[in-house]
mmCIF file of N, CA and C in Angstrom:
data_model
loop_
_atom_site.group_PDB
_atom_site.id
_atom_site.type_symbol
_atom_site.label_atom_id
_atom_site.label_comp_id
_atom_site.label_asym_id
_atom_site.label_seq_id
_atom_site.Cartn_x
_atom_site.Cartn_y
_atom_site.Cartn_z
ATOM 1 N N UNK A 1266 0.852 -1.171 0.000
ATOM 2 C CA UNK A 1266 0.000 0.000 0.000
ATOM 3 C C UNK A 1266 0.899 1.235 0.000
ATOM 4 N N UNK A 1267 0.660 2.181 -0.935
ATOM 5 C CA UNK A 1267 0.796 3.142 -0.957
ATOM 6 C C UNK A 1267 0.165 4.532 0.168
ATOM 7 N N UNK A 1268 0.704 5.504 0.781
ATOM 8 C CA UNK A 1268 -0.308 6.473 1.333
ATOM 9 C C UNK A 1268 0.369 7.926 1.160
ATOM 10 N N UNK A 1269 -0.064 8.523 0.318
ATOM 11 C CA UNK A 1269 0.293 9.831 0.264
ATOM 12 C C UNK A 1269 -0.672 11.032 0.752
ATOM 13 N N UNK A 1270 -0.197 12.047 1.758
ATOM 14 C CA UNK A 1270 -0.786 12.732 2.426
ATOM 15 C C UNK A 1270 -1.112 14.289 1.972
ATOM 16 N N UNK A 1271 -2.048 14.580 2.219
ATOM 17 C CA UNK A 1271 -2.142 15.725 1.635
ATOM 18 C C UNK A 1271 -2.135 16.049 -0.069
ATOM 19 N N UNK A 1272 -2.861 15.131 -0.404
ATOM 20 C CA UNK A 1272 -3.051 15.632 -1.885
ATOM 21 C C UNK A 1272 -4.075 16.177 -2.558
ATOM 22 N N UNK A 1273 -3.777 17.269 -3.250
ATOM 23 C CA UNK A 1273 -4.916 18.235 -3.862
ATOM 24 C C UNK A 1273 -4.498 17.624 -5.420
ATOM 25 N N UNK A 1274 -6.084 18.573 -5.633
ATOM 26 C CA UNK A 1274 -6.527 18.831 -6.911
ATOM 27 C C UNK A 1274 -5.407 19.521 -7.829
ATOM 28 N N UNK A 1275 -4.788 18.877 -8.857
ATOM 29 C CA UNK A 1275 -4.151 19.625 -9.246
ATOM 30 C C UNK A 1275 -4.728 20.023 -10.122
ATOM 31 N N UNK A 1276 -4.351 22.137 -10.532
ATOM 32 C CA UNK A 1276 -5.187 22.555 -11.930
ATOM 33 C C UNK A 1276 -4.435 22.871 -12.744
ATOM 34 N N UNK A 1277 -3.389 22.786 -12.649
ATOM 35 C CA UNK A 1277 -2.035 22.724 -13.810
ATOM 36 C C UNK A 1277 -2.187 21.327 -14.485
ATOM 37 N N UNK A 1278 -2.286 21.060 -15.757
ATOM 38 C CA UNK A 1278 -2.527 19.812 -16.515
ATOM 39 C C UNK A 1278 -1.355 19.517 -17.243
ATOM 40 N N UNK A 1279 0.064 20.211 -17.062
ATOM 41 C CA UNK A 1279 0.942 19.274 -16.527
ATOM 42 C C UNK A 1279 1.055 18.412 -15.085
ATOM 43 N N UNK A 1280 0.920 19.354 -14.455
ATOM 44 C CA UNK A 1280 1.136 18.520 -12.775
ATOM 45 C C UNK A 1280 0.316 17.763 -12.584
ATOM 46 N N UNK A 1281 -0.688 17.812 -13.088
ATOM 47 C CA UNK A 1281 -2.042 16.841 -13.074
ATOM 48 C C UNK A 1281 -1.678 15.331 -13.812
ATOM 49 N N UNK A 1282 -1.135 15.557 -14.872
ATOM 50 C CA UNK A 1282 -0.893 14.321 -15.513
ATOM 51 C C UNK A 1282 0.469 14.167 -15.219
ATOM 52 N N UNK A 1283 1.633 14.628 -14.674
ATOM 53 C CA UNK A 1283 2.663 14.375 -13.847
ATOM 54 C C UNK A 1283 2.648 13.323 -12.174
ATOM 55 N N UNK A 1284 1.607 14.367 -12.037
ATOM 56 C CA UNK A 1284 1.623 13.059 -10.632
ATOM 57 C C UNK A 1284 0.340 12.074 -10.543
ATOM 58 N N UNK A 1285 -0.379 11.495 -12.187
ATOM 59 C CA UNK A 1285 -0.715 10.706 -12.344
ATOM 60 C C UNK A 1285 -0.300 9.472 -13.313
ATOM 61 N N UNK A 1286 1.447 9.659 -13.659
ATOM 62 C CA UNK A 1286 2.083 9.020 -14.303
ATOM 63 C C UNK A 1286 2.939 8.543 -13.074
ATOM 64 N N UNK A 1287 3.390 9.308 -12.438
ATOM 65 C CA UNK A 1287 4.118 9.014 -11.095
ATOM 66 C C UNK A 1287 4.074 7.949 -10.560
ATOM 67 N N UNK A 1288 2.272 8.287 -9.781
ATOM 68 C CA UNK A 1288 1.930 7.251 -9.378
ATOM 69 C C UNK A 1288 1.329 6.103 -10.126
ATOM 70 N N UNK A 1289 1.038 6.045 -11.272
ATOM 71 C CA UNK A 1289 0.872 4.611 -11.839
ATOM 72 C C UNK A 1289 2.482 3.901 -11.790
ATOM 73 N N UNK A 1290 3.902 4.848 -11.967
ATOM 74 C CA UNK A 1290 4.582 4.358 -12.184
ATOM 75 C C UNK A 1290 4.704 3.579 -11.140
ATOM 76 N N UNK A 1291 4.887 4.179 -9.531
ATOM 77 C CA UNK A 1291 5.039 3.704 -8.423
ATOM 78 C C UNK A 1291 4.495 2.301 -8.553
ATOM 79 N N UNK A 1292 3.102 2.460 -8.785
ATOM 80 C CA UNK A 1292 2.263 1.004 -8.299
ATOM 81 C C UNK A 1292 3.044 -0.174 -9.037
ATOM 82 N N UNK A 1293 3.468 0.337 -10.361
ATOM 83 C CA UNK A 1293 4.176 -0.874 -11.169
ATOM 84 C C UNK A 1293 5.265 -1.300 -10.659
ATOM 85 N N UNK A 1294 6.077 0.017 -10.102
ATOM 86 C CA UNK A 1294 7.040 -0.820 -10.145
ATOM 87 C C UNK A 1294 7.294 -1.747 -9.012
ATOM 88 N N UNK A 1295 6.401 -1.612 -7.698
ATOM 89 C CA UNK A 1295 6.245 -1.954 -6.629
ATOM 90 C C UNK A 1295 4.785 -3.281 -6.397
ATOM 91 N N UNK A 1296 4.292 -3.380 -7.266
ATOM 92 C CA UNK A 1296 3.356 -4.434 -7.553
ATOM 93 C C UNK A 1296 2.281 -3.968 -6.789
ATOM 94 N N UNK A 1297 1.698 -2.365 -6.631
ATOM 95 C CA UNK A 1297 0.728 -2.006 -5.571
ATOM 96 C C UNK A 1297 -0.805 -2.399 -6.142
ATOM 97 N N UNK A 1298 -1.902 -2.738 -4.891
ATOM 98 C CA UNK A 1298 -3.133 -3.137 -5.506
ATOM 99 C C UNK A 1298 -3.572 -1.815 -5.032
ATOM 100 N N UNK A 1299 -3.186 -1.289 -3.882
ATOM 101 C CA UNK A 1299 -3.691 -0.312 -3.312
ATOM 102 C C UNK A 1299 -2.735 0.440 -2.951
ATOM 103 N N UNK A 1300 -3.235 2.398 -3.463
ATOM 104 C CA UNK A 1300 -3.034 3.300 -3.076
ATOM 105 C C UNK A 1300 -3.704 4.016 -2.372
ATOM 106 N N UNK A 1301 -3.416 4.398 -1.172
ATOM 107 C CA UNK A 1301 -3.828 5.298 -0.095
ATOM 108 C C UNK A 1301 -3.802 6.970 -0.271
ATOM 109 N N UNK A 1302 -4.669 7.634 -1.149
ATOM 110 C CA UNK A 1302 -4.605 9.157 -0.802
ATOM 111 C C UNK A 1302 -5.178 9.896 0.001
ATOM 112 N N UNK A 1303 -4.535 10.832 0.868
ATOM 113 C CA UNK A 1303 -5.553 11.516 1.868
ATOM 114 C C UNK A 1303 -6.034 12.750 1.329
ATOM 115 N N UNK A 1304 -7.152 12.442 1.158
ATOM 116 C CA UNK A 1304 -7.872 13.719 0.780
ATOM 117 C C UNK A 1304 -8.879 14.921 1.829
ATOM 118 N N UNK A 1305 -8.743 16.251 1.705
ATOM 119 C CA UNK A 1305 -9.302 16.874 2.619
ATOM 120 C C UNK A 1305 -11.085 16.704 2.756
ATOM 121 N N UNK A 1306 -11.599 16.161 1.944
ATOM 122 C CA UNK A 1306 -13.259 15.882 2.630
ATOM 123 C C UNK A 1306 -13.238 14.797 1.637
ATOM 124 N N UNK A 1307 -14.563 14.181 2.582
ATOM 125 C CA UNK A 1307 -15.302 12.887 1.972
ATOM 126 C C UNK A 1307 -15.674 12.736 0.020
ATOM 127 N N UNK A 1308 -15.887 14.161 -0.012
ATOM 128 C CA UNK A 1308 -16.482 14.851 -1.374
ATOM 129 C C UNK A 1308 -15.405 13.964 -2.601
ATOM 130 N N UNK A 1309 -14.060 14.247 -2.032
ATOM 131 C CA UNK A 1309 -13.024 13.945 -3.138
ATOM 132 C C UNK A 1309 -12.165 12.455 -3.027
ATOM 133 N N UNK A 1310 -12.530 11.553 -2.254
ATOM 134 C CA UNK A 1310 -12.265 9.991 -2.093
ATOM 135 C C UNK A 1310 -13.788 9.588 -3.053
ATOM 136 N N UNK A 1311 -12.925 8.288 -3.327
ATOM 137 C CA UNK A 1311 -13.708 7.315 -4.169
ATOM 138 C C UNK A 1311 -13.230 6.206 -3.725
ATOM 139 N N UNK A 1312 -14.203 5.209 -3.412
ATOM 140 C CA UNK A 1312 -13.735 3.609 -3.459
ATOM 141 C C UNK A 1312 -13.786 2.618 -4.700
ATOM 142 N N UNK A 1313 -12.378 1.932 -5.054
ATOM 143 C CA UNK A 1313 -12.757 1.375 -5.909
ATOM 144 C C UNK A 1313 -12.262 -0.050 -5.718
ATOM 145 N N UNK A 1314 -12.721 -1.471 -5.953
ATOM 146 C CA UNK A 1314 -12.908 -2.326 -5.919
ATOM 147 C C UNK A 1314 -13.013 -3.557 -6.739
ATOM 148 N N UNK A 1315 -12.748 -4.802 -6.314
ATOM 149 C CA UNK A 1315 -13.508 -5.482 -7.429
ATOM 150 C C UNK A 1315 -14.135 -6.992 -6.635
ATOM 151 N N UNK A 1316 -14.733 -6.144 -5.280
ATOM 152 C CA UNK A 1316 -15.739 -7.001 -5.019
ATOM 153 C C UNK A 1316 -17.365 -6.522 -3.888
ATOM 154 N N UNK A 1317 -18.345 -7.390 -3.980
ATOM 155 C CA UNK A 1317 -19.597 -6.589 -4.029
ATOM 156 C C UNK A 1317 -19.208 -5.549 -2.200
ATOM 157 N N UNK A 1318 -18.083 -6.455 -1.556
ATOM 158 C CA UNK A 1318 -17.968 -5.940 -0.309
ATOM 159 C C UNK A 1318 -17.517 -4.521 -0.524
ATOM 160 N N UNK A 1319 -16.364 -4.540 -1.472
ATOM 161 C CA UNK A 1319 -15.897 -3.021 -1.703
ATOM 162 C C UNK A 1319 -16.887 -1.929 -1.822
ATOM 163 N N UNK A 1320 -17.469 -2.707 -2.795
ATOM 164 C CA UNK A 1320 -18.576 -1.305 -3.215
ATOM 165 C C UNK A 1320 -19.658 -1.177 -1.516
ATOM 166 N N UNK A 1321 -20.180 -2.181 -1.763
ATOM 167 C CA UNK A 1321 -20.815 -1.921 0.100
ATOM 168 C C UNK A 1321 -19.943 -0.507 0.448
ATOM 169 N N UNK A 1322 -18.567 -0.944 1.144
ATOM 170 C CA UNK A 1322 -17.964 -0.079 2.129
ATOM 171 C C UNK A 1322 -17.798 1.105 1.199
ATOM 172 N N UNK A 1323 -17.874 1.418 0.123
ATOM 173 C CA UNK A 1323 -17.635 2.953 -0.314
ATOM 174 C C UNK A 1323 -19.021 3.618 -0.046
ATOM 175 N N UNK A 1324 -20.229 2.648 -0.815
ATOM 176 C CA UNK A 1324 -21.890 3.453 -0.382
ATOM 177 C C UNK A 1324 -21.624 3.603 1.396
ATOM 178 N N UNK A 1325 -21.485 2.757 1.786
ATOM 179 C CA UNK A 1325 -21.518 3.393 3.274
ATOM 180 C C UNK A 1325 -20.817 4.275 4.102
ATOM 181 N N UNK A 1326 -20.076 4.570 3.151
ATOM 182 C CA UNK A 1326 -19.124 5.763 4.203
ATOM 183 C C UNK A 1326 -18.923 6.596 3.152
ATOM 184 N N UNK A 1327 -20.125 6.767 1.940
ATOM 185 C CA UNK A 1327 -20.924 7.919 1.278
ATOM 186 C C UNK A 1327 -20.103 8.110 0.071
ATOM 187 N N UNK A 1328 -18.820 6.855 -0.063
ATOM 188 C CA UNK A 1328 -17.982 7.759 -1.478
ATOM 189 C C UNK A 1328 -18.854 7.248 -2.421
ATOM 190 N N UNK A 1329 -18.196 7.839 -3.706
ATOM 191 C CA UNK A 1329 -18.729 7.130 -4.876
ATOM 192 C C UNK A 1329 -17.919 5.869 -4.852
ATOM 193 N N UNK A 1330 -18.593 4.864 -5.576
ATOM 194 C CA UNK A 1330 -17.943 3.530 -5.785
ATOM 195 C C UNK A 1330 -17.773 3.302 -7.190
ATOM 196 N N UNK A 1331 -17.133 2.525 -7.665
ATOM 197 C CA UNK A 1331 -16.634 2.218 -8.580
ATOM 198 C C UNK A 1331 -16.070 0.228 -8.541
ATOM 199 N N UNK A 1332 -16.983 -0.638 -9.157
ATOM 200 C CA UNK A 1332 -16.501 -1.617 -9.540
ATOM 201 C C UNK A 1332 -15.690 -2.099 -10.500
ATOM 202 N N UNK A 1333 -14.656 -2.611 -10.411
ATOM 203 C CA UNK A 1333 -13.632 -3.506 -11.523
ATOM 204 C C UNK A 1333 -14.266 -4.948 -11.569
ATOM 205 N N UNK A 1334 -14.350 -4.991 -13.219
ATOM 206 C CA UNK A 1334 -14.634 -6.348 -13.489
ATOM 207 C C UNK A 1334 -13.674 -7.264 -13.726
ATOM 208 N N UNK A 1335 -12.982 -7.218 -14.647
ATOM 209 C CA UNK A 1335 -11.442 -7.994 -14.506
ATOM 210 C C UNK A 1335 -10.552 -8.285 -12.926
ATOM 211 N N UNK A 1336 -10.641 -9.765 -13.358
ATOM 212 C CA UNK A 1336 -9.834 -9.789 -12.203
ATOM 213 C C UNK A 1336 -11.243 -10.139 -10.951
ATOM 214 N N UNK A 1337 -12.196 -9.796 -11.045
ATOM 215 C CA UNK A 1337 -13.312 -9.888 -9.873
ATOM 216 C C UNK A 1337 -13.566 -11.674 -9.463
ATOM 217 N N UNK A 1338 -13.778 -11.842 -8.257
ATOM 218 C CA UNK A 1338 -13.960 -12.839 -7.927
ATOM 219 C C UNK A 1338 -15.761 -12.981 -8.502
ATOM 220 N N UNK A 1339 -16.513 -11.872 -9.099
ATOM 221 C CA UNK A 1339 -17.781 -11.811 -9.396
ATOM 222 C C UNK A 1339 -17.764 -12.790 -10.786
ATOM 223 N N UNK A 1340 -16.870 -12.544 -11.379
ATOM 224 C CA UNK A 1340 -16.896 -13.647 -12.684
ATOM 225 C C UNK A 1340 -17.145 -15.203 -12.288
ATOM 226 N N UNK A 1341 -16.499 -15.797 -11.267
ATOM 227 C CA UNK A 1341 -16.854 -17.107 -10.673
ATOM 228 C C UNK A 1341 -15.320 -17.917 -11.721
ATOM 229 N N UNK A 1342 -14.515 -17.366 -12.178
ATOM 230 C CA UNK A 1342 -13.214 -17.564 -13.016
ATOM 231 C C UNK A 1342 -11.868 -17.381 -12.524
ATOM 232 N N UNK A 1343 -10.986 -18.330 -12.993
ATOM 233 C CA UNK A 1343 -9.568 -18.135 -12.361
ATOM 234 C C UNK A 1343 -9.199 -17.396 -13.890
ATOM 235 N N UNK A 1344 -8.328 -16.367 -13.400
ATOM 236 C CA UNK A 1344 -7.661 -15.603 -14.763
ATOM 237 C C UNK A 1344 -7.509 -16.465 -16.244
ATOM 238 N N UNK A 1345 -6.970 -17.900 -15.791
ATOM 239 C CA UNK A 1345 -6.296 -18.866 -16.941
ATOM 240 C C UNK A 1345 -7.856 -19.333 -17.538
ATOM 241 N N UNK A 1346 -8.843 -19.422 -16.706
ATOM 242 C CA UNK A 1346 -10.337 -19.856 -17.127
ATOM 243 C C UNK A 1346 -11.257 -18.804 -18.224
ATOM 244 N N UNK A 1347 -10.858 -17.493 -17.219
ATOM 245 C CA UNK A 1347 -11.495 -16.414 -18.104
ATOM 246 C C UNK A 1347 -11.060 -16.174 -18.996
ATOM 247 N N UNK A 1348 -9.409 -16.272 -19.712
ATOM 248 C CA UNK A 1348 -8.396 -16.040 -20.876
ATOM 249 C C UNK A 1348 -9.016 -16.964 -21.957
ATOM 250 N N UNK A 1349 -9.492 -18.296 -21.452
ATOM 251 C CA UNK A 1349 -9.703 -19.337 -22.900
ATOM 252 C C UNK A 1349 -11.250 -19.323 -22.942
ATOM 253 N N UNK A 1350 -11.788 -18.001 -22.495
ATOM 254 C CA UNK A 1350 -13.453 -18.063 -22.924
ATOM 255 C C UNK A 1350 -13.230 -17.261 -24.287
ATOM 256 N N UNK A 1351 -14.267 -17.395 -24.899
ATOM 257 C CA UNK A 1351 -14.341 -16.595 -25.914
ATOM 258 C C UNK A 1351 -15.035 -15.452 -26.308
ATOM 259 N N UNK A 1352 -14.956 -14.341 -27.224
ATOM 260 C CA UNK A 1352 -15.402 -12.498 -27.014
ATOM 261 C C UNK A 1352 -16.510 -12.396 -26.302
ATOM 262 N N UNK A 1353 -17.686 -13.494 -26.672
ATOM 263 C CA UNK A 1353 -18.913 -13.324 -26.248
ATOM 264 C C UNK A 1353 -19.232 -13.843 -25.146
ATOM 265 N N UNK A 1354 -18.682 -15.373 -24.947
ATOM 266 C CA UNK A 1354 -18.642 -15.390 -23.514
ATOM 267 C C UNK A 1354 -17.604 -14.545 -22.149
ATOM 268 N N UNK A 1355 -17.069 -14.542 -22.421
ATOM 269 C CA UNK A 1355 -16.379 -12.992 -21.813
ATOM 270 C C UNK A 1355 -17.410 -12.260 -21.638
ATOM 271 N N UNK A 1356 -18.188 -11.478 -22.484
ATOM 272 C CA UNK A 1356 -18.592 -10.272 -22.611
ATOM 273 C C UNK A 1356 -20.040 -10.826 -21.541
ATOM 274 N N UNK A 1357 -20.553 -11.994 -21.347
ATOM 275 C CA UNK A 1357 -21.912 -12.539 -20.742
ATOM 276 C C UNK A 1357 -21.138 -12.552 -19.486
ATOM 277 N N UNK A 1358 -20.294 -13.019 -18.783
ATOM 278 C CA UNK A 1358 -19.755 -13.209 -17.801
ATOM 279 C C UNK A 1358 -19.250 -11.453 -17.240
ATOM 280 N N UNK A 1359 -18.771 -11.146 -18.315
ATOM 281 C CA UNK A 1359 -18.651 -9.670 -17.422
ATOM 282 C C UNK A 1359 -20.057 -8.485 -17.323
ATOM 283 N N UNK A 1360 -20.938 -9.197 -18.131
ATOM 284 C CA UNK A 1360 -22.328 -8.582 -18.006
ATOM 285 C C UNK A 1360 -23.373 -8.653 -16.611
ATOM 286 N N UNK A 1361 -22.635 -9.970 -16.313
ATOM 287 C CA UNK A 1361 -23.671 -10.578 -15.266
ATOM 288 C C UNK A 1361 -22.902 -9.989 -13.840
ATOM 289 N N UNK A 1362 -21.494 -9.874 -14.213
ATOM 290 C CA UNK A 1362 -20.778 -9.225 -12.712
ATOM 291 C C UNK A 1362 -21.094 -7.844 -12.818
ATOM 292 N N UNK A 1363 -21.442 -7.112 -13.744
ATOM 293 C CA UNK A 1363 -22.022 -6.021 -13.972
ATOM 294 C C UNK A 1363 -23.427 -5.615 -13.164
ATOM 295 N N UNK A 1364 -24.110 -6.419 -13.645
ATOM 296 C CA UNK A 1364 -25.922 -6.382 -12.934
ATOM 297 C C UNK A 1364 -25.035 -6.668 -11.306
ATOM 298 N N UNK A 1365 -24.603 -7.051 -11.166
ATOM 299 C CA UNK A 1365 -24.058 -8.006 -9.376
ATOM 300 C C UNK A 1365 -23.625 -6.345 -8.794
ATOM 301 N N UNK A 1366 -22.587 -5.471 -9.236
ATOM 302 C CA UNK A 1366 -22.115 -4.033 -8.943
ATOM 303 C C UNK A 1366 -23.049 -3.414 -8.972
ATOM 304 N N UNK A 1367 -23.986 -3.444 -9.657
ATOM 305 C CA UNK A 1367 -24.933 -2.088 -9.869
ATOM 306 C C UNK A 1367 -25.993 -2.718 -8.986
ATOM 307 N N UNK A 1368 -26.262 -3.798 -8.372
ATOM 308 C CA UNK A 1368 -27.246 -4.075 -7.586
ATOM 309 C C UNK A 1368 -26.698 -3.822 -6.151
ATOM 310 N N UNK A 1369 -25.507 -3.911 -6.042
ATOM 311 C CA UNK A 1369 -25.097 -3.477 -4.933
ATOM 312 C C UNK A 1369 -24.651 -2.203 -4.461
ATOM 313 N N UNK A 1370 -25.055 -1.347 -5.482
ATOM 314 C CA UNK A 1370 -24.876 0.266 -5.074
ATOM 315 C C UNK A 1370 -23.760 0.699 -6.446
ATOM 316 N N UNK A 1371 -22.678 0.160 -7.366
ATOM 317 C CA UNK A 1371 -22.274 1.088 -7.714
ATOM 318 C C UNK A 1371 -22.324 2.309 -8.598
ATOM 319 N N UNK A 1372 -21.576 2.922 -8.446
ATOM 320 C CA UNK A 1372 -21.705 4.176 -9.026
ATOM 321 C C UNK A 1372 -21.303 3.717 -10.885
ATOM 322 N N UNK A 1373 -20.369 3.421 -10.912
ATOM 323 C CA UNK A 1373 -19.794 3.376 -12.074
ATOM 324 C C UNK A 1373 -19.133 1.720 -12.236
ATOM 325 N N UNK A 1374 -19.002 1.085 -13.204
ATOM 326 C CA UNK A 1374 -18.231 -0.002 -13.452
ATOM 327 C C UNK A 1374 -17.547 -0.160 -14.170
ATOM 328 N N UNK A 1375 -16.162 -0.015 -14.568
ATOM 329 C CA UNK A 1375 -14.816 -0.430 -15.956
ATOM 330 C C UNK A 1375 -14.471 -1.376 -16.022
ATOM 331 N N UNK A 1376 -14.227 -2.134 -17.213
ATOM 332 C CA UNK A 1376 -13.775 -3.878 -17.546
ATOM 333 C C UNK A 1376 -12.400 -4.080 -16.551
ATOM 334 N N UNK A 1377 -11.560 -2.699 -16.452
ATOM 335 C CA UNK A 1377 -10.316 -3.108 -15.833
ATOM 336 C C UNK A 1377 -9.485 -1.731 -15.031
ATOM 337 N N UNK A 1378 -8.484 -1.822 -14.725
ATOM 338 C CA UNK A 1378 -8.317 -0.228 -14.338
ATOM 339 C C UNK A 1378 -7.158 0.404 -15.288
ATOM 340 N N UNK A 1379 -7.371 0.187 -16.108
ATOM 341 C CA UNK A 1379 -6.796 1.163 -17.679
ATOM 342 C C UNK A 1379 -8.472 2.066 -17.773
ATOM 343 N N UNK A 1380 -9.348 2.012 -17.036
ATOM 344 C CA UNK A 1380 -10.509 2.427 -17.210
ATOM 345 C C UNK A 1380 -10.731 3.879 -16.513
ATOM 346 N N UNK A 1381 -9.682 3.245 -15.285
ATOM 347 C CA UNK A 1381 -10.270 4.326 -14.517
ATOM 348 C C UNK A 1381 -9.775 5.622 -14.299
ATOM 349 N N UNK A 1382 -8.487 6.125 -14.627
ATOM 350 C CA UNK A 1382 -8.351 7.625 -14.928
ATOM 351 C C UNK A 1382 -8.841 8.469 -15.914
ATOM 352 N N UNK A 1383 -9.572 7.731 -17.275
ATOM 353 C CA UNK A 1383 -10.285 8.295 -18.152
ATOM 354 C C UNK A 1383 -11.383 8.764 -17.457
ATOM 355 N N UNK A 1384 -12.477 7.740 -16.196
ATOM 356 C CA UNK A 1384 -13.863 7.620 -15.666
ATOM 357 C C UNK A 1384 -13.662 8.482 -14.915
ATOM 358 N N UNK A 1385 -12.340 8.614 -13.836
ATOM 359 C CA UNK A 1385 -11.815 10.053 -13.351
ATOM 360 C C UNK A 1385 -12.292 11.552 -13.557
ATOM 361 N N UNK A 1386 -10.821 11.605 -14.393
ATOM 362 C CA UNK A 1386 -11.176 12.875 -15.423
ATOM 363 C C UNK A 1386 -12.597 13.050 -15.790
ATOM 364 N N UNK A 1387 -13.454 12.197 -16.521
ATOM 365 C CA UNK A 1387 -15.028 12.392 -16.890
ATOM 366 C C UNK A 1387 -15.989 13.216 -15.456
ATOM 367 N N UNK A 1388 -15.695 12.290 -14.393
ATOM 368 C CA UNK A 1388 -16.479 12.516 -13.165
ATOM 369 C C UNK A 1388 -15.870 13.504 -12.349
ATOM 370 N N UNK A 1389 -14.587 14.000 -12.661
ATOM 371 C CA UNK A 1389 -13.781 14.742 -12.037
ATOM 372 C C UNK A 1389 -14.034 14.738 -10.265
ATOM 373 N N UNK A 1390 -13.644 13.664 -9.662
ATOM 374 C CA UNK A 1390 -13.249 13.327 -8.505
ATOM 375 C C UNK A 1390 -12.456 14.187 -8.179
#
């Protein structure tokens, strides 16, 4: 785990996309699942996840949530299982962990987290 303290909004869109290359770099090179940012109100945390418990604990302590489907224990698949399905079954299996997130409160859902600094930026967290 990562925890960096005190981080704002950056409105310089260099520094903005500077210390969001940073830290993707960090996570890689350190194998992180989780980064810790402290943010000054509830308003600007998001939980994101890739299981129905995650999303639970973000609706309840009011963030927005955000489910990951890849990788989710919601598929009922080991990585090597889900790799030799094919486009469409893939696409039924990540449909159905889909309905499973959104029944459990989330806000938003991405196939993976190459998803989620685009869904970011959009929602501007």
């Amino acid at each position: 785990m990562l925890e960096l303290k005190h981080v704002k909004k950056a409105y310089d869109g260099v520094t903005k996309e500077s210390i969001k290359d940073r830290i993707k770099t960090i996570a890689k090179e350190f194998h992180l699942t989780t980064i810790l940012l402290q943010v000054p109100s509830v308003e600007a945390a998001i939980k994101v996840g890739d299981t129905i418990s995650d999303i639970k604990e973000g609706k309840n302590a009011g963030l927005i949530s955000i489910g990951v489907l890849e990788g989710s224990s919601l598929l009922g698949l080991s990585k090597e299982e889900f790799d030799l399905l094919s486009v469409g079954q893939k696409t039924k299996y990540m449909h159905i962990a889909e309905e499973k997130y959104r029944k459990a409160g989330a806000d938003y859902v991405i196939g993976d987290l190459r998803g989620l600094l685009p869904l970011l930026e959009r929602i501007e967290c």
